[in-house]
Amino acid sequence: MDKKYIATPIRTKEILQKYEFTFKKSLGQNFLIDVNVLKNIIGHAGIGQTSGTIEIGPGIGALTEQLAIHSDKVVAFEIDGRLLPILQDTLSEYDNIRIVHEDILKADVLQVINENFKRDQSINIVANLPYYITTPILMKLLRERLPVESITVMIQKEVADRMAARPNTKSYGSLTIAIQYYTEAKVVMNVPKTVFMPQPNVDSSILKLVSRSEAPVHVEDEDYFFTIVQACFAQRRKTLRNNLSSHFKGILDKDTINHTLESIGIDGTRRGESLDMKEFSVLANAFYKIQRN
Ligand code: SAM
């Protein structure tokens, strides 16, 4: 039964041969050839027969096909023009798929949503992302505050671990805060290299991000907040005091930095990795007020 699906080694090879398709490593082309993994992604993605789905990078359509079967409509962004005629062929039996030939980083996703989905339709993003631009893609989608319920993506395991990390762990860092400011993040499954063609060099995980209805902490200025968080992790082994001194060099003196930390009850000898999001927000807001005055 599953044999007819695109995501099998046999069908994938047939399609690649038919079109003499050669993988572009520079576009992160590692296609999924395991229907069970796809079913797992679908199962976690929270999609239903009435929901809309956005995919990034359909490749030859392995995941797109499953999304078309399990949701109302799929809109997929693909940068590689060579894949368009292939997708037209492999997905010809589905009438609920629209392929947009565009670089997702340049696309006006909100406009595409407004043009393609019904008002109030629940929308989820689901993708096996090109690993070379995982973080820029996710940050773009989150910062634009698109009206999507969740983002479920296959990404490099090490990056997924960083995005879903907890304080005081090796993976916890500025990327964790950036992602968890917008979403609740969870690694739902680790995936072996063998489910891809060609096999990537790194291990993979499925990460699920559920959009927050409101920010988890109050920040005076988001850009300022993220800049301070980055500064606190600039050198992981260094204390907060030292990282902040380097960041504010020539702008704020050490006494001001120490007093500010004291005034908010955060010990300057701690390291960035020990602060939770709430503490980072208090810290960033305190320095923001000082710099503004
Ligand atoms: N979804 C397919 C699958 O699971 O078999 C292919 C996934 S493959 C990891 C990543 C896909 O993203 C490729 O088709 C690649 O051409 C496409 N891609 C790479 N960069 C992109 C970009 N900036 N915008 C849109 N698609 C991109």
XYZ file of N, CA, C and O in Angstrom, residues 5-7 31-35 37-43 45 47 53-71 74 76 87 91 94 97 125-129 152-154:
200
model
N 3.564 5.600 -2.492
C 3.990 6.924 -2.057
C 5.373 7.302 -2.609
O 6.209 6.445 -2.870
N 5.576 8.619 -2.729
C 6.857 9.122 -3.246
C 7.993 8.757 -2.286
O 9.090 8.421 -2.706
N 7.690 8.812 -0.971
C 8.745 8.641 0.039
C 9.156 7.189 0.260
O 9.173 6.688 1.376
N 16.415 14.238 0.594
C 14.994 13.899 0.487
C 14.624 12.750 1.421
O 15.408 11.821 1.631
N 13.422 12.801 1.936
C 12.945 11.758 2.847
C 12.463 10.544 2.063
O 11.698 10.676 1.105
N 12.904 9.366 2.496
C 12.510 8.140 1.772
C 11.883 7.125 2.732
O 12.008 5.927 2.553
N 11.232 7.614 3.783
C 10.647 6.715 4.780
C 9.248 7.209 5.167
O 9.107 8.239 5.834
N 8.253 6.480 4.726
C 6.864 6.915 4.961
C 6.545 6.951 6.455
O 5.789 7.812 6.920
N 8.468 7.828 8.947
C 8.945 9.092 9.526
C 7.989 10.220 9.143
O 7.632 11.073 9.961
N 7.531 10.191 7.899
C 6.581 11.219 7.463
C 5.301 11.148 8.274
O 4.741 12.165 8.674
N 4.846 9.932 8.550
C 3.617 9.783 9.336
C 3.821 10.319 10.749
O 2.910 10.895 11.354
N 5.022 10.131 11.265
C 5.336 10.685 12.582
C 5.301 12.208 12.567
O 4.780 12.841 13.481
N 5.879 12.789 11.518
C 5.866 14.260 11.401
C 4.406 14.733 11.347
O 4.002 15.633 12.089
N 3.619 14.094 10.489
C 2.216 14.471 10.337
C 1.483 14.331 11.676
O 0.714 15.199 12.085
N 1.742 13.238 12.367
C 1.076 12.970 13.648
C 1.362 14.048 14.679
O 0.490 14.415 15.470
N 2.293 17.187 13.926
C 2.127 18.547 13.401
C 0.783 19.177 13.746
O 0.581 20.363 13.520
N -2.080 18.769 12.360
C -2.903 19.168 11.220
C -4.155 18.293 11.154
O -4.187 17.191 11.683
N -1.845 24.037 5.351
C -0.451 23.740 5.673
C 0.483 24.507 4.749
O 0.215 24.626 3.547
N 1.568 25.001 5.339
C 2.618 25.636 4.541
C 3.848 24.751 4.649
O 4.248 24.366 5.751
N 4.439 24.430 3.488
C 5.674 23.646 3.499
C 6.800 24.482 2.918
O 6.572 25.296 2.009
N 7.998 24.266 3.428
C 9.167 24.943 2.862
C 10.057 23.863 2.260
O 10.464 22.937 2.967
N 10.312 23.970 0.972
C 11.176 23.015 0.290
C 10.536 21.662 0.057
O 10.882 20.689 0.720
N 9.608 21.560 -0.909
C 8.952 20.265 -1.139
C 9.830 19.206 -1.802
O 9.480 18.027 -1.779
N 10.964 19.605 -2.407
C 11.818 18.603 -3.069
C 11.066 17.946 -4.207
O 10.540 18.617 -5.096
N 10.959 16.606 -4.171
C 10.176 15.916 -5.212
C 8.772 15.591 -4.702
O 8.015 14.864 -5.346
N 8.439 16.079 -3.489
C 7.053 15.988 -3.026
C 6.754 14.938 -1.964
O 5.577 14.685 -1.669
N 7.789 14.357 -1.375
C 7.567 13.269 -0.409
C 6.653 13.684 0.746
O 5.657 13.021 1.044
N 6.989 14.795 1.386
C 6.180 15.276 2.515
C 4.918 15.981 2.018
O 3.837 15.847 2.596
N 5.059 16.700 0.916
C 3.926 17.438 0.332
C 2.738 16.503 0.095
O 1.592 16.843 0.387
N 3.059 15.325 -0.431
C 2.006 14.351 -0.721
C 1.237 13.983 0.550
O 0.008 13.978 0.577
N 1.962 13.704 1.624
C 1.313 13.320 2.888
C 0.510 14.490 3.458
O -0.570 14.299 4.018
N 1.041 15.703 3.292
C 0.324 16.889 3.790
C -0.967 17.093 2.994
O -1.996 17.478 3.553
N -0.914 16.818 1.685
C -2.115 16.968 0.846
C -3.187 15.960 1.261
O -4.373 16.258 1.238
N -2.737 14.778 1.659
C -3.691 13.743 2.067
C -4.325 14.094 3.414
O -5.511 13.875 3.629
N -3.523 14.680 4.301
C -3.988 14.866 5.683
C -4.452 16.272 6.031
O -4.824 16.518 7.176
N -4.394 17.229 5.065
C -4.922 18.564 5.383
C -5.739 19.095 4.209
O -5.809 18.462 3.149
N -2.311 22.657 0.788
C -0.871 22.816 1.040
C -0.305 23.884 0.113
O -0.546 23.846 -1.093
N 3.425 25.253 -0.859
C 4.831 24.894 -0.639
C 5.760 25.836 -1.395
O 5.576 26.082 -2.595
N 7.560 18.169 -9.646
C 6.443 18.215 -8.694
C 5.098 18.163 -9.425
O 4.142 17.550 -8.942
N 2.936 15.046 -8.138
C 1.772 15.406 -7.311
C 0.512 15.620 -8.151
O -0.464 16.209 -7.684
N -3.162 15.219 -6.940
C -3.707 16.022 -5.831
C -4.088 17.404 -6.360
O -3.291 18.050 -7.041
N -2.812 21.381 -3.826
C -1.425 21.795 -3.575
C -1.078 22.980 -4.468
O -1.385 22.975 -5.666
N 2.809 25.147 9.875
C 3.957 25.032 8.969
C 4.620 23.682 9.255
O 4.836 23.332 10.421
N 4.897 22.946 8.190
C 5.516 21.626 8.343
C 6.600 21.510 7.273
O 6.338 21.810 6.106
N 7.811 21.100 7.662
C 8.870 21.028 6.654
C 10.036 20.155 7.087
O 10.296 19.992 8.280
N 10.687 19.613 6.077
C 12.005 19.021 6.261
C 12.948 20.105 5.743
O 13.144 20.244 4.544
N 13.457 20.911 6.637
C 14.132 22.151 6.236
C 15.511 21.912 5.633
O 16.212 20.973 6.026
N 6.297 22.549 12.675
C 6.914 21.252 12.968
C 7.936 20.975 11.881
O 7.589 20.912 10.698
N 9.191 20.856 12.277
C 10.252 20.763 11.271
C 11.297 19.706 11.602
O 11.625 19.467 12.759
N 11.784 19.106 10.519
C 12.949 18.223 10.629
C 14.165 19.118 10.495
O 14.289 19.863 9.507
